[in-house]
Amino acid sequence: MAEETLVLFKNIRNPKYDKSLAAYKKSGGFKSLKKVFGMKPEEVVQEVKESGIRGRGGAGFPTGLKWSFMAKGTGKPSYLVANADESEPGTCKDRELMLKDPHMFLEGLMIGCYAIGCHHGYVYVRGEYFPSIKSLNAAVDELYADGLLGADPLGSGFNLDITIHTGAGAYICGEESALLDSLEGKRGHPRVKPPFPAVSGFNGCPTSVNNVETLACMPFILGDNGVEAFKSFGPQNNSGTHLVSLSGHVNRPGVYELRMDVNMKDIIYEYGGGIRNGKKLKGVIPGGSSSPVMTADEVDVLYNFDDLAKKGTMMGSAAMMVFDEDTDVVKLLHRITRFYAHESCGQCTPCREGTHWSRQIVRDFLNGNGSDEKLQRLNRVGGNMMGTTLCALGDAAAMPIQSFVKKFPEEFRKYYATV
Amino acid sequence: MFSKDIQTQVDKLLSRYPIRQNALIPILHLAQKENEGWLSEDWMQHVADICEVPLTHVEGVVTFYTMFRLKPPGKYHLQVCTCVPCCLVGGTELLEHTEKKLDIHAGHTTDDGVFSIEEMECIGACSFAPAIIVNEDYHEQVTPEEMDKMIDELRQ
Amino acid sequence: MPVFHIDGEPVEYEPGEKVLSAALRCGKIIPHYCYHPGMSVVATCRMCLVDVVDLGNGRPAPKLQTACSMDAAEGMKVETLNPKVEEGRKLVNEFLLVNHPLDCPICDQSGECTLQDYAFEYGSGKSEMDYSKRVNGWRDIGTFVALERNRCIQCSRCDRFTREITGTNEFGMFNRGHELTIDTYADRPMTNKFQGNMADICPVGAITEKEFRFKRRVWKLKKNRSICTGCSTGCNVTIEHDRNEVFRLKPHENQNVNKWWLCDEGRLTYRLMNERKTRIHQPLGRVDGKLEGVSWEEAYAAIAERVADMSPLPEEVLALTDTHASNEELFLLQKLLKDVFSTDNTFCPLPKWEQSESEFFINTLITTDKTPNRAGALALKIKGDAKSAKLKKAIEAELKVVFVLGNPFEAEVEVLEKIKKAQLVVHLGTFHNSWSEIADVVLPGQYYSEKEGTFVNKNQRVQATEIAVHALRRTRPEWRILADLSAALGQQSSYGSSADVFNAMTEQLKAFSGLSYAEICRVGKELRQQTKDSGMKVVKAQT
């Protein structure tokens, strides 16, 4: 099996590691935090900028830049909220981090808090992640007991609290402004932007929302020679290692930590051990269910933000769903449209009506009532959701529809009505 | 209405947020736990009072999130994921198998009140599909046979 | 003020103002559903998409923007009519229609429904929706409005109304996605006193006024500006009527008075505009102890004759009025007594009243003073006090002639008993009441919807009503009756209209000086010299 590059998983891949605070410290944990406490917050943000790390939640926005946008001098407290509402179908990487090495992520969160001047960090964990929630709560208790959280950790004079907040089942709460509404105790409706969370976020205060994996990279980046090392793991603009959730028809599904210059073909055939039962590859959904699908012919590409964007798709949350030649693509699309129809918050028109309508059309195909006209209509309904909604869920629902129709038109023809 | 132990947790939660409303969702989880897995109007009103929000606000929140239930679930709540990765490797078949085995559809509870089934959207165990959650425990790469065995064991 | 451009035309904006708000202020039409100037911006209907071809920095916006949430900026160039925008509106409207029932023929909103208007403008005329539509059904949500959820387009105005405007929180959003409904939870009835506004702000027929349901198609309604006379707030309204029957009152926006709102009680005052049973239909005179129909000339002549016979002393003459009367009527009544009888014995009831105080503006619209012109009576210095002590003293005299305007002191039996003994009681009014029963001459007046008049509201603002419906054939407006009486009693009187009377007031009375009738008809204006009302008490509004 091909080798992983272990930064985030360096402890997790160690069979003897027991995720306790003591074990984490023994592995070099909290050295970076100590170093950070000796730096000025601006210097921390600068180092994060230099590392080139881009958010791992899906959008790939540069983290350092995000932190530098935080409104200053508002007289209000600043907040850092870790987005652990991992719900993009195919994605299960943050769960691994929180479940198996919570301290690395928490140290990253603490570094982030210091960098943006936040004295109370929140972790918004999706409610279904019961084991991860237990693991995080236990870890936070350990940190308080050890004095790493609370008043004056490590003699820094920087008081810091962390609270684990549980969501309650809503994909849309992964969108940062909906997440903040939910954290405030409301329905998770995405907000009108501007103002962006960096100006008016949690309870109207400046807030940064960062993905768990992004924060978990911080101890490494702020460690000795971390910035340079981090940059060396991938091509320009795509620095660092990242966690790839590989699922579907491969022999070895799993979460792999990879450099950003690994070819997608290798991920499927080397890391994933190839397609199950000796079948042939039909296609891959490369970055969570909302990313445009790729056919078997297109997978010879480096798996990172920019190379996938050049191919007209996206890396998103690095969740690869592989499917073999026997897969019924229309059924697969039906499952995807069902997901978006179920998860649309419903507040804005194109998404509320479009996700449901497109699901109805795909189901019509499955009932054997397809036609050219309906295929065009499906494509049009998808396209009409694109770019017209308040948040990105409309786009997320539209991209799979349009890409499936474009790349597998013959599959839909199988479901045309026979006159 | 909360038991003493849970009330302590409620108070602790309230102390962790700048305003009481922020603690609404975690407190609703506790209320649901106290009320055998679902939320009645009395409980929603109680939580509304604690968090100082109108009852309609709580009802809006409860109907928004899938984890809050407005009717009692079974003693063992089987949450079967059929979302994209699970569906690729047998999640749908697993759900159908479970429905047949218990003779109920997803969204319903067996007559004896022991089992209920819920069809889930992605539960975030994609690389270990098909996965299910039984009450609060994840079970991964579940085959129909394992499901049968688990149901039989739980029933005893 | 800084300037940006909409379709090439310069538009001024306040710093921080949104494109849609500035556009609407300047009379530019940009289709929208969820935006309402009185409530927070949610930008969810997506109908107000515009093309920002220049953000003010030379660069265009990457995609269509919602005008309601877009900050206007110096030098910004917005296009609202190009093909890209048309396409955007078409697609949003199509999405709204896929689940909207095609029940315009039985929908009361039809004719004033923005969804209908925009469907006409942007719809394709042919549905591509082949599947069954969403069905949510009727809800009975209270006394004043009905909710048909199938018609709802989830704009959330009603939800924001109960949260932000009334603070009563009866409405909420429930479920999500395609299933999202906005209503009261589980059929709970609403309790707020402003439900009618929810029907007004609902852009479609989801919320309609029960009182108006199935009564008349809205395009048949003619509209006239007026003010609500249900209390001393003087909310601006339009009286909507057809074939001389009034069907409803709707609020008319006036930021200085009622903003966009009107209370339910005020809306129901339209009923009295159609009341015929208790109306006084023609002049009446007491003949052999019984009231009988007479002509106007007979009535005036009889009064003049009796007065001449009695030639009463000043203290033997009295006038009573309620504060429902307009300024012109009060003025002429007062003038009649002064000019003909040399007395200022004109009295009105001035009981104590309560003004609501609340963090929610709308609650302050409700007062306990259910008359529209108390402040006018005070400005005109009509005599009165909280306990009617002055009046009670005046009626101790041997009364010969008493004029009664409207229905004053209705609860005070001893006043009625005393006045009954006067030799000549003349009642001017629209409805039969205990005064018309004891009167010797009854002169039929006209209701607010039938005549012109100005009123001073609780905040000293002078506002006017206009003629909406034809009055009963044999009635006359009270100002004219009073002018006629004055002439019959030997005075020169040359008022051709209510406006003439008002203009005379502005010349003769300091309080009313400097006011222009035209301006008062348009938006109203505060009195220059204001009278403090010692009978007012501020109380916290109940929610």
PDB file of N, CA and C in Angstrom, chain A residues 105-170:
ATOM      1  N   PHE A 105      -6.733  18.739  17.666  1.00  0.00           N
ATOM      2  CA  PHE A 105      -7.701  19.718  17.167  1.00  0.00           C
ATOM      3  C   PHE A 105      -7.907  20.825  18.191  1.00  0.00           C
ATOM      4  N   LEU A 106      -8.032  20.440  19.467  1.00  0.00           N
ATOM      5  CA  LEU A 106      -8.294  21.464  20.491  1.00  0.00           C
ATOM      6  C   LEU A 106      -7.113  22.413  20.630  1.00  0.00           C
ATOM      7  N   GLU A 107      -5.895  21.884  20.502  1.00  0.00           N
ATOM      8  CA  GLU A 107      -4.733  22.777  20.549  1.00  0.00           C
ATOM      9  C   GLU A 107      -4.796  23.767  19.392  1.00  0.00           C
ATOM     10  N   GLY A 108      -5.167  23.258  18.225  1.00  0.00           N
ATOM     11  CA  GLY A 108      -5.314  24.132  17.057  1.00  0.00           C
ATOM     12  C   GLY A 108      -6.365  25.206  17.301  1.00  0.00           C
ATOM     13  N   LEU A 109      -7.470  24.796  17.927  1.00  0.00           N
ATOM     14  CA  LEU A 109      -8.534  25.752  18.232  1.00  0.00           C
ATOM     15  C   LEU A 109      -8.032  26.826  19.189  1.00  0.00           C
ATOM     16  N   MET A 110      -7.233  26.388  20.180  1.00  0.00           N
ATOM     17  CA  MET A 110      -6.705  27.346  21.154  1.00  0.00           C
ATOM     18  C   MET A 110      -5.740  28.329  20.487  1.00  0.00           C
ATOM     19  N   ILE A 111      -4.935  27.802  19.541  1.00  0.00           N
ATOM     20  CA  ILE A 111      -4.022  28.684  18.805  1.00  0.00           C
ATOM     21  C   ILE A 111      -4.818  29.715  18.019  1.00  0.00           C
ATOM     22  N   GLY A 112      -5.880  29.244  17.379  1.00  0.00           N
ATOM     23  CA  GLY A 112      -6.742  30.139  16.610  1.00  0.00           C
ATOM     24  C   GLY A 112      -7.364  31.201  17.495  1.00  0.00           C
ATOM     25  N   CYS A 113      -7.835  30.784  18.677  1.00  0.00           N
ATOM     26  CA  CYS A 113      -8.448  31.730  19.616  1.00  0.00           C
ATOM     27  C   CYS A 113      -7.454  32.841  19.965  1.00  0.00           C
ATOM     28  N   TYR A 114      -6.231  32.418  20.240  1.00  0.00           N
ATOM     29  CA  TYR A 114      -5.210  33.405  20.609  1.00  0.00           C
ATOM     30  C   TYR A 114      -4.954  34.363  19.441  1.00  0.00           C
ATOM     31  N   ALA A 115      -4.903  33.777  18.228  1.00  0.00           N
ATOM     32  CA  ALA A 115      -4.579  34.590  17.053  1.00  0.00           C
ATOM     33  C   ALA A 115      -5.606  35.684  16.796  1.00  0.00           C
ATOM     34  N   ILE A 116      -6.877  35.399  17.083  1.00  0.00           N
ATOM     35  CA  ILE A 116      -7.901  36.412  16.781  1.00  0.00           C
ATOM     36  C   ILE A 116      -8.444  37.070  18.047  1.00  0.00           C
ATOM     37  N   GLY A 117      -7.816  36.771  19.180  1.00  0.00           N
ATOM     38  CA  GLY A 117      -8.227  37.439  20.414  1.00  0.00           C
ATOM     39  C   GLY A 117      -9.565  36.971  20.940  1.00  0.00           C
ATOM     40  N   CYS A 118      -9.820  35.675  20.803  1.00  0.00           N
ATOM     41  CA  CYS A 118     -11.087  35.113  21.285  1.00  0.00           C
ATOM     42  C   CYS A 118     -10.861  34.417  22.618  1.00  0.00           C
ATOM     43  N   HIS A 119     -11.674  34.757  23.593  1.00  0.00           N
ATOM     44  CA  HIS A 119     -11.500  34.141  24.917  1.00  0.00           C
ATOM     45  C   HIS A 119     -12.478  33.014  25.188  1.00  0.00           C
ATOM     46  N   HIS A 120     -13.389  32.794  24.259  1.00  0.00           N
ATOM     47  CA  HIS A 120     -14.296  31.659  24.426  1.00  0.00           C
ATOM     48  C   HIS A 120     -14.548  31.034  23.060  1.00  0.00           C
ATOM     49  N   GLY A 121     -13.941  29.893  22.840  1.00  0.00           N
ATOM     50  CA  GLY A 121     -14.117  29.197  21.567  1.00  0.00           C
ATOM     51  C   GLY A 121     -15.247  28.182  21.675  1.00  0.00           C
ATOM     52  N   TYR A 122     -15.993  28.033  20.591  1.00  0.00           N
ATOM     53  CA  TYR A 122     -17.061  27.032  20.570  1.00  0.00           C
ATOM     54  C   TYR A 122     -16.764  25.990  19.506  1.00  0.00           C
ATOM     55  N   VAL A 123     -17.151  24.761  19.818  1.00  0.00           N
ATOM     56  CA  VAL A 123     -17.051  23.707  18.815  1.00  0.00           C
ATOM     57  C   VAL A 123     -18.470  23.295  18.491  1.00  0.00           C
ATOM     58  N   TYR A 124     -18.898  23.547  17.264  1.00  0.00           N
ATOM     59  CA  TYR A 124     -20.251  23.165  16.867  1.00  0.00           C
ATOM     60  C   TYR A 124     -20.187  21.784  16.239  1.00  0.00           C
ATOM     61  N   VAL A 125     -20.526  20.760  17.015  1.00  0.00           N
ATOM     62  CA  VAL A 125     -20.457  19.385  16.521  1.00  0.00           C
ATOM     63  C   VAL A 125     -21.845  18.937  16.107  1.00  0.00           C
ATOM     64  N   ARG A 126     -21.925  18.258  14.993  1.00  0.00           N
ATOM     65  CA  ARG A 126     -23.248  17.780  14.601  1.00  0.00           C
ATOM     66  C   ARG A 126     -23.767  16.802  15.638  1.00  0.00           C
ATOM     67  N   GLY A 127     -25.053  16.861  15.895  1.00  0.00           N
ATOM     68  CA  GLY A 127     -25.656  16.127  17.007  1.00  0.00           C
ATOM     69  C   GLY A 127     -25.528  14.617  16.924  1.00  0.00           C
ATOM     70  N   GLU A 128     -25.461  14.085  15.686  1.00  0.00           N
ATOM     71  CA  GLU A 128     -25.405  12.621  15.540  1.00  0.00           C
ATOM     72  C   GLU A 128     -24.049  12.050  15.950  1.00  0.00           C
ATOM     73  N   TYR A 129     -23.037  12.914  16.044  1.00  0.00           N
ATOM     74  CA  TYR A 129     -21.685  12.431  16.380  1.00  0.00           C
ATOM     75  C   TYR A 129     -21.536  12.178  17.878  1.00  0.00           C
ATOM     76  N   PHE A 130     -22.382  11.299  18.410  1.00  0.00           N
ATOM     77  CA  PHE A 130     -22.337  11.058  19.857  1.00  0.00           C
ATOM     78  C   PHE A 130     -20.951  10.670  20.349  1.00  0.00           C
ATOM     79  N   PRO A 131     -20.276   9.712  19.678  1.00  0.00           N
ATOM     80  CA  PRO A 131     -18.953   9.309  20.191  1.00  0.00           C
ATOM     81  C   PRO A 131     -17.947  10.468  20.157  1.00  0.00           C
ATOM     82  N   SER A 132     -17.998  11.265  19.102  1.00  0.00           N
ATOM     83  CA  SER A 132     -17.051  12.387  19.015  1.00  0.00           C
ATOM     84  C   SER A 132     -17.330  13.418  20.098  1.00  0.00           C
ATOM     85  N   ILE A 133     -18.629  13.631  20.372  1.00  0.00           N
ATOM     86  CA  ILE A 133     -18.995  14.609  21.397  1.00  0.00           C
ATOM     87  C   ILE A 133     -18.460  14.162  22.756  1.00  0.00           C
ATOM     88  N   LYS A 134     -18.621  12.876  23.043  1.00  0.00           N
ATOM     89  CA  LYS A 134     -18.108  12.340  24.317  1.00  0.00           C
ATOM     90  C   LYS A 134     -16.597  12.516  24.390  1.00  0.00           C
ATOM     91  N   SER A 135     -15.943  12.169  23.275  1.00  0.00           N
ATOM     92  CA  SER A 135     -14.493  12.259  23.232  1.00  0.00           C
ATOM     93  C   SER A 135     -14.028  13.699  23.457  1.00  0.00           C
ATOM     94  N   LEU A 136     -14.703  14.656  22.800  1.00  0.00           N
ATOM     95  CA  LEU A 136     -14.316  16.059  22.936  1.00  0.00           C
ATOM     96  C   LEU A 136     -14.560  16.562  24.356  1.00  0.00           C
ATOM     97  N   ASN A 137     -15.732  16.206  24.893  1.00  0.00           N
ATOM     98  CA  ASN A 137     -16.039  16.673  26.250  1.00  0.00           C
ATOM     99  C   ASN A 137     -15.023  16.147  27.255  1.00  0.00           C
ATOM    100  N   ALA A 138     -14.661  14.875  27.085  1.00  0.00           N
ATOM    101  CA  ALA A 138     -13.674  14.295  27.991  1.00  0.00           C
ATOM    102  C   ALA A 138     -12.341  15.043  27.858  1.00  0.00           C
ATOM    103  N   ALA A 139     -11.976  15.348  26.609  1.00  0.00           N
ATOM    104  CA  ALA A 139     -10.703  16.039  26.381  1.00  0.00           C
ATOM    105  C   ALA A 139     -10.724  17.442  26.976  1.00  0.00           C
ATOM    106  N   VAL A 140     -11.858  18.146  26.806  1.00  0.00           N
ATOM    107  CA  VAL A 140     -11.957  19.496  27.361  1.00  0.00           C
ATOM    108  C   VAL A 140     -11.860  19.441  28.885  1.00  0.00           C
ATOM    109  N   ASP A 141     -12.525  18.451  29.489  1.00  0.00           N
ATOM    110  CA  ASP A 141     -12.433  18.299  30.956  1.00  0.00           C
ATOM    111  C   ASP A 141     -10.983  18.111  31.387  1.00  0.00           C
ATOM    112  N   GLU A 142     -10.272  17.286  30.627  1.00  0.00           N
ATOM    113  CA  GLU A 142      -8.849  17.064  30.940  1.00  0.00           C
ATOM    114  C   GLU A 142      -8.066  18.375  30.887  1.00  0.00           C
ATOM    115  N   LEU A 143      -8.367  19.188  29.855  1.00  0.00           N
ATOM    116  CA  LEU A 143      -7.632  20.441  29.691  1.00  0.00           C
ATOM    117  C   LEU A 143      -7.908  21.400  30.845  1.00  0.00           C
ATOM    118  N   TYR A 144      -9.178  21.445  31.276  1.00  0.00           N
ATOM    119  CA  TYR A 144      -9.496  22.304  32.425  1.00  0.00           C
ATOM    120  C   TYR A 144      -8.779  21.806  33.672  1.00  0.00           C
ATOM    121  N   ALA A 145      -8.810  20.481  33.848  1.00  0.00           N
ATOM    122  CA  ALA A 145      -8.170  19.895  35.040  1.00  0.00           C
ATOM    123  C   ALA A 145      -6.674  20.203  35.033  1.00  0.00           C
ATOM    124  N   ASP A 146      -6.098  20.238  33.852  1.00  0.00           N
ATOM    125  CA  ASP A 146      -4.663  20.450  33.727  1.00  0.00           C
ATOM    126  C   ASP A 146      -4.284  21.936  33.759  1.00  0.00           C
ATOM    127  N   GLY A 147      -5.299  22.806  33.699  1.00  0.00           N
ATOM    128  CA  GLY A 147      -5.014  24.247  33.693  1.00  0.00           C
ATOM    129  C   GLY A 147      -4.695  24.796  32.322  1.00  0.00           C
ATOM    130  N   LEU A 148      -4.815  23.969  31.291  1.00  0.00           N
ATOM    131  CA  LEU A 148      -4.567  24.472  29.941  1.00  0.00           C
ATOM    132  C   LEU A 148      -5.738  25.303  29.426  1.00  0.00           C
ATOM    133  N   LEU A 149      -6.894  25.093  30.044  1.00  0.00           N
ATOM    134  CA  LEU A 149      -8.030  25.956  29.753  1.00  0.00           C
ATOM    135  C   LEU A 149      -8.428  26.640  31.054  1.00  0.00           C
ATOM    136  N   GLY A 150      -9.131  27.749  30.929  1.00  0.00           N
ATOM    137  CA  GLY A 150      -9.548  28.497  32.109  1.00  0.00           C
ATOM    138  C   GLY A 150      -8.696  29.738  32.229  1.00  0.00           C
ATOM    139  N   ALA A 151      -8.421  30.109  33.481  1.00  0.00           N
ATOM    140  CA  ALA A 151      -7.656  31.338  33.697  1.00  0.00           C
ATOM    141  C   ALA A 151      -6.167  31.087  33.488  1.00  0.00           C
ATOM    142  N   ASP A 152      -5.543  31.935  32.720  1.00  0.00           N
ATOM    143  CA  ASP A 152      -4.085  31.983  32.609  1.00  0.00           C
ATOM    144  C   ASP A 152      -3.406  30.663  32.244  1.00  0.00           C
ATOM    145  N   PRO A 153      -3.753  30.021  31.148  1.00  0.00           N
ATOM    146  CA  PRO A 153      -3.088  28.771  30.798  1.00  0.00           C
ATOM    147  C   PRO A 153      -1.609  29.007  30.440  1.00  0.00           C
ATOM    148  N   LEU A 154      -0.763  28.139  30.897  1.00  0.00           N
ATOM    149  CA  LEU A 154       0.691  28.195  30.646  1.00  0.00           C
ATOM    150  C   LEU A 154       1.293  29.563  31.008  1.00  0.00           C
ATOM    151  N   GLY A 155       0.662  30.212  31.998  1.00  0.00           N
ATOM    152  CA  GLY A 155       1.185  31.509  32.423  1.00  0.00           C
ATOM    153  C   GLY A 155       1.107  32.583  31.361  1.00  0.00           C
ATOM    154  N   SER A 156       0.193  32.392  30.397  1.00  0.00           N
ATOM    155  CA  SER A 156       0.135  33.319  29.273  1.00  0.00           C
ATOM    156  C   SER A 156      -0.609  34.604  29.613  1.00  0.00           C
ATOM    157  N   GLY A 157      -1.418  34.535  30.662  1.00  0.00           N
ATOM    158  CA  GLY A 157      -2.274  35.674  30.969  1.00  0.00           C
ATOM    159  C   GLY A 157      -3.460  35.775  30.035  1.00  0.00           C
ATOM    160  N   PHE A 158      -3.609  34.767  29.149  1.00  0.00           N
ATOM    161  CA  PHE A 158      -4.695  34.796  28.157  1.00  0.00           C
ATOM    162  C   PHE A 158      -5.783  33.807  28.588  1.00  0.00           C
ATOM    163  N   ASN A 159      -6.838  34.316  29.223  1.00  0.00           N
ATOM    164  CA  ASN A 159      -7.906  33.420  29.692  1.00  0.00           C
ATOM    165  C   ASN A 159      -8.643  32.808  28.506  1.00  0.00           C
ATOM    166  N   LEU A 160      -8.906  31.537  28.633  1.00  0.00           N
ATOM    167  CA  LEU A 160      -9.509  30.860  27.483  1.00  0.00           C
ATOM    168  C   LEU A 160     -10.470  29.766  27.917  1.00  0.00           C
ATOM    169  N   ASP A 161     -11.680  29.811  27.374  1.00  0.00           N
ATOM    170  CA  ASP A 161     -12.670  28.751  27.606  1.00  0.00           C
ATOM    171  C   ASP A 161     -13.035  28.112  26.280  1.00  0.00           C
ATOM    172  N   ILE A 162     -13.404  26.842  26.368  1.00  0.00           N
ATOM    173  CA  ILE A 162     -13.907  26.160  25.180  1.00  0.00           C
ATOM    174  C   ILE A 162     -15.181  25.418  25.555  1.00  0.00           C
ATOM    175  N   THR A 163     -16.197  25.543  24.714  1.00  0.00           N
ATOM    176  CA  THR A 163     -17.449  24.844  24.961  1.00  0.00           C
ATOM    177  C   THR A 163     -17.796  23.979  23.763  1.00  0.00           C
ATOM    178  N   ILE A 164     -18.181  22.757  24.049  1.00  0.00           N
ATOM    179  CA  ILE A 164     -18.616  21.850  22.986  1.00  0.00           C
ATOM    180  C   ILE A 164     -20.123  22.008  22.841  1.00  0.00           C
ATOM    181  N   HIS A 165     -20.544  22.429  21.664  1.00  0.00           N
ATOM    182  CA  HIS A 165     -21.961  22.685  21.409  1.00  0.00           C
ATOM    183  C   HIS A 165     -22.481  21.618  20.453  1.00  0.00           C
ATOM    184  N   THR A 166     -23.647  21.055  20.761  1.00  0.00           N
ATOM    185  CA  THR A 166     -24.186  20.008  19.890  1.00  0.00           C
ATOM    186  C   THR A 166     -25.265  20.557  18.987  1.00  0.00           C
ATOM    187  N   GLY A 167     -25.165  20.236  17.729  1.00  0.00           N
ATOM    188  CA  GLY A 167     -26.224  20.552  16.765  1.00  0.00           C
ATOM    189  C   GLY A 167     -27.330  19.523  16.889  1.00  0.00           C
ATOM    190  N   ALA A 168     -28.255  19.512  15.926  1.00  0.00           N
ATOM    191  CA  ALA A 168     -29.378  18.595  16.096  1.00  0.00           C
ATOM    192  C   ALA A 168     -29.880  18.023  14.781  1.00  0.00           C
ATOM    193  N   GLY A 169     -28.988  17.980  13.790  1.00  0.00           N
ATOM    194  CA  GLY A 169     -29.389  17.332  12.548  1.00  0.00           C
ATOM    195  C   GLY A 169     -29.874  18.296  11.499  1.00  0.00           C
ATOM    196  N   ALA A 170     -28.957  18.954  10.829  1.00  0.00           N
ATOM    197  CA  ALA A 170     -29.304  19.827   9.709  1.00  0.00           C
ATOM    198  C   ALA A 170     -28.032  20.094   8.918  1.00  0.00           C
TER     199      ALA A 170
END
